Every structure is written in C-alpha cells, then in structure tokens.
Amino acid sequence: MKERKRYTPEQKIIILRELLENNIPISQVAEKYGVHTNDIYNWKKKLFESAAQIFSANNSDSKQTTEKDKRIQNLEDKLKKRDEAISFLLRENIEIKKSIDGEI
C-alpha cells in the first residue's frame, strides 16, 4: 500500500501561488507537483474561506496592540508612582532615625 504524501503549509502556498499568479491550469500544476487536483481545489477553498479572518485579524491586532500599549503605559505609571512613594518613605525613615539618634 502506498503511503500518503503530506505537504507542509509552505509547500501548499508555493503550489497555490503558482496556480493563482501564473494562471496555469490546475491539471498542469497537479501534474508538476504530483498532487491530486482535488487536493489543490480544497487548499484553494480553505485559502479563500480563511481570507476574511486573516484581514479582520489585522484590524484586531492593531487594536490589541494599542490596548496593550495603553496597559503597558498605565503599569509603567503605577510603577513610577510606587517608586516615588518608596523613595519618599525612605527619606522620612532616615530623617526619623537621625532625629532619634540625635544627629540632627
């Protein structure tokens, strides 16, 4: 029994790109790469069905990036405020210790 050949996503893209960009008949592309024409039709169908998701993902990615940037900026501001509070408390602590020890 002949083992079924598996194609990587990269190989599928190469085959589909050649088909779509060069307007070569599917039968010729299938023969050139040793692929069944039904496989190429299925890959092409999947490509076009997922195209809408790919393009909508780009818009949501930019929104997510902006939201992430806002969140990062917010967290950085919080850290800055905490650092300022810690340094203020340390200065006060040092002054209190000096006044207790009578070094003022």
PDB file of C-alpha atoms in Angstrom:
ATOM      1  CA  MET A   1       0.000   0.000   0.000  1.00  0.00           C
ATOM      2  CA  LYS A   2       1.339   3.425  -0.968  1.00  0.00           C
ATOM      3  CA  GLU A   3       1.886   5.880   1.876  1.00  0.00           C
ATOM      4  CA  ARG A   4       0.071   9.182   1.532  1.00  0.00           C
ATOM      5  CA  LYS A   5       2.290  12.189   0.869  1.00  0.00           C
ATOM      6  CA  ARG A   6       1.934  15.124   3.277  1.00  0.00           C
ATOM      7  CA  TYR A   7       2.550  18.700   2.216  1.00  0.00           C
ATOM      8  CA  THR A   8       3.730  21.435   4.533  1.00  0.00           C
ATOM      9  CA  PRO A   9       1.846  24.734   4.611  1.00  0.00           C
ATOM     10  CA  GLU A  10       4.804  26.334   2.832  1.00  0.00           C
ATOM     11  CA  GLN A  11       4.619  23.782   0.012  1.00  0.00           C
ATOM     12  CA  LYS A  12       0.868  24.345  -0.318  1.00  0.00           C
ATOM     13  CA  ILE A  13       1.425  28.101  -0.568  1.00  0.00           C
ATOM     14  CA  ILE A  14       4.037  27.643  -3.281  1.00  0.00           C
ATOM     15  CA  ILE A  15       1.683  25.436  -5.288  1.00  0.00           C
ATOM     16  CA  LEU A  16      -1.304  27.766  -4.842  1.00  0.00           C
ATOM     17  CA  ARG A  17       0.771  30.849  -5.621  1.00  0.00           C
ATOM     18  CA  GLU A  18       1.962  29.314  -8.867  1.00  0.00           C
ATOM     19  CA  LEU A  19      -1.601  28.391  -9.749  1.00  0.00           C
ATOM     20  CA  LEU A  20      -3.089  31.798  -8.972  1.00  0.00           C
ATOM     21  CA  GLU A  21      -0.315  34.115 -10.138  1.00  0.00           C
ATOM     22  CA  ASN A  22       0.596  32.363 -13.370  1.00  0.00           C
ATOM     23  CA  ASN A  23      -2.914  31.315 -14.418  1.00  0.00           C
ATOM     24  CA  ILE A  24      -1.691  27.792 -15.095  1.00  0.00           C
ATOM     25  CA  PRO A  25      -4.431  25.156 -15.294  1.00  0.00           C
ATOM     26  CA  ILE A  26      -4.860  23.104 -12.132  1.00  0.00           C
ATOM     27  CA  SER A  27      -4.178  19.902 -14.049  1.00  0.00           C
ATOM     28  CA  GLN A  28      -0.714  21.129 -15.070  1.00  0.00           C
ATOM     29  CA  VAL A  29       0.178  22.278 -11.550  1.00  0.00           C
ATOM     30  CA  ALA A  30      -1.097  18.999 -10.112  1.00  0.00           C
ATOM     31  CA  GLU A  31       0.982  17.002 -12.563  1.00  0.00           C
ATOM     32  CA  LYS A  32       4.085  19.125 -11.952  1.00  0.00           C
ATOM     33  CA  TYR A  33       3.978  18.650  -8.161  1.00  0.00           C
ATOM     34  CA  GLY A  34       2.402  15.199  -8.090  1.00  0.00           C
ATOM     35  CA  VAL A  35      -0.671  16.424  -6.256  1.00  0.00           C
ATOM     36  CA  HIS A  36      -4.240  15.347  -6.871  1.00  0.00           C
ATOM     37  CA  THR A  37      -6.370  18.122  -8.363  1.00  0.00           C
ATOM     38  CA  ASN A  38      -8.982  17.687  -5.618  1.00  0.00           C
ATOM     39  CA  ASP A  39      -6.316  18.496  -3.028  1.00  0.00           C
ATOM     40  CA  ILE A  40      -5.473  21.726  -4.816  1.00  0.00           C
ATOM     41  CA  TYR A  41      -9.163  22.648  -5.042  1.00  0.00           C
ATOM     42  CA  ASN A  42      -9.543  22.015  -1.297  1.00  0.00           C
ATOM     43  CA  TRP A  43      -6.465  24.096  -0.445  1.00  0.00           C
ATOM     44  CA  LYS A  44      -7.723  26.927  -2.633  1.00  0.00           C
ATOM     45  CA  LYS A  45     -11.146  26.747  -0.974  1.00  0.00           C
ATOM     46  CA  LYS A  46      -9.574  26.868   2.521  1.00  0.00           C
ATOM     47  CA  LEU A  47      -7.388  29.790   1.490  1.00  0.00           C
ATOM     48  CA  PHE A  48     -10.326  31.896   0.350  1.00  0.00           C
ATOM     49  CA  GLU A  49     -12.536  30.869   3.267  1.00  0.00           C
ATOM     50  CA  SER A  50      -9.902  31.961   5.771  1.00  0.00           C
ATOM     51  CA  ALA A  51      -9.018  35.170   3.899  1.00  0.00           C
ATOM     52  CA  ALA A  52     -11.709  37.180   5.699  1.00  0.00           C
ATOM     53  CA  GLN A  53     -10.348  36.073   9.074  1.00  0.00           C
ATOM     54  CA  ILE A  54      -6.829  36.998   8.055  1.00  0.00           C
ATOM     55  CA  PHE A  55      -7.822  40.516   7.036  1.00  0.00           C
ATOM     56  CA  SER A  56     -10.047  41.056  10.062  1.00  0.00           C
ATOM     57  CA  ALA A  57      -7.271  39.736  12.317  1.00  0.00           C
ATOM     58  CA  ASN A  58      -5.005  42.552  11.100  1.00  0.00           C
ATOM     59  CA  ASN A  59      -7.508  45.148  12.300  1.00  0.00           C
ATOM     60  CA  SER A  60      -7.995  43.470  15.663  1.00  0.00           C
ATOM     61  CA  ASP A  61      -4.218  43.052  16.025  1.00  0.00           C
ATOM     62  CA  SER A  62      -3.695  46.781  15.697  1.00  0.00           C
ATOM     63  CA  LYS A  63      -6.463  47.383  18.241  1.00  0.00           C
ATOM     64  CA  GLN A  64      -4.922  44.825  20.584  1.00  0.00           C
ATOM     65  CA  THR A  65      -1.541  46.455  20.144  1.00  0.00           C
ATOM     66  CA  THR A  66      -2.976  49.843  21.067  1.00  0.00           C
ATOM     67  CA  GLU A  67      -4.741  48.356  24.070  1.00  0.00           C
ATOM     68  CA  LYS A  68      -1.533  46.605  25.104  1.00  0.00           C
ATOM     69  CA  ASP A  69       0.403  49.852  24.730  1.00  0.00           C
ATOM     70  CA  LYS A  70      -2.147  51.661  26.902  1.00  0.00           C
ATOM     71  CA  ARG A  71      -1.960  48.911  29.515  1.00  0.00           C
ATOM     72  CA  ILE A  72       1.833  48.980  29.487  1.00  0.00           C
ATOM     73  CA  GLN A  73       1.849  52.768  29.885  1.00  0.00           C
ATOM     74  CA  ASN A  74      -0.644  52.502  32.752  1.00  0.00           C
ATOM     75  CA  LEU A  75       1.503  49.898  34.523  1.00  0.00           C
ATOM     76  CA  GLU A  76       4.642  51.968  33.990  1.00  0.00           C
ATOM     77  CA  ASP A  77       2.888  54.991  35.535  1.00  0.00           C
ATOM     78  CA  LYS A  78       1.880  52.887  38.535  1.00  0.00           C
ATOM     79  CA  LEU A  79       5.465  51.694  38.981  1.00  0.00           C
ATOM     80  CA  LYS A  80       6.744  55.262  38.791  1.00  0.00           C
ATOM     81  CA  LYS A  81       4.283  56.385  41.478  1.00  0.00           C
ATOM     82  CA  ARG A  82       5.270  53.452  43.696  1.00  0.00           C
ATOM     83  CA  ASP A  83       8.963  54.218  43.247  1.00  0.00           C
ATOM     84  CA  GLU A  84       8.328  57.838  44.206  1.00  0.00           C
ATOM     85  CA  ALA A  85       6.340  56.752  47.283  1.00  0.00           C
ATOM     86  CA  ILE A  86       9.076  54.317  48.352  1.00  0.00           C
ATOM     87  CA  SER A  87      11.787  56.936  47.976  1.00  0.00           C
ATOM     88  CA  PHE A  88       9.695  59.452  49.976  1.00  0.00           C
ATOM     89  CA  LEU A  89       9.140  56.915  52.760  1.00  0.00           C
ATOM     90  CA  LEU A  90      12.844  56.011  52.841  1.00  0.00           C
ATOM     91  CA  ARG A  91      13.816  59.673  53.161  1.00  0.00           C
ATOM     92  CA  GLU A  92      11.328  60.126  56.008  1.00  0.00           C
ATOM     93  CA  ASN A  93      12.577  56.951  57.681  1.00  0.00           C
ATOM     94  CA  ILE A  94      16.175  58.166  57.505  1.00  0.00           C
ATOM     95  CA  GLU A  95      15.210  61.551  58.946  1.00  0.00           C
ATOM     96  CA  ILE A  96      13.300  59.896  61.808  1.00  0.00           C
ATOM     97  CA  LYS A  97      16.249  57.629  62.609  1.00  0.00           C
ATOM     98  CA  LYS A  98      18.617  60.603  62.619  1.00  0.00           C
ATOM     99  CA  SER A  99      16.321  62.565  64.946  1.00  0.00           C
ATOM    100  CA  ILE A 100      16.033  59.590  67.327  1.00  0.00           C
ATOM    101  CA  ASP A 101      19.807  59.118  67.388  1.00  0.00           C
ATOM    102  CA  GLY A 102      20.237  62.853  67.938  1.00  0.00           C
ATOM    103  CA  GLU A 103      22.249  63.506  64.805  1.00  0.00           C
ATOM    104  CA  ILE A 104      20.190  66.479  63.693  1.00  0.00           C
TER     105      ILE A 104
END
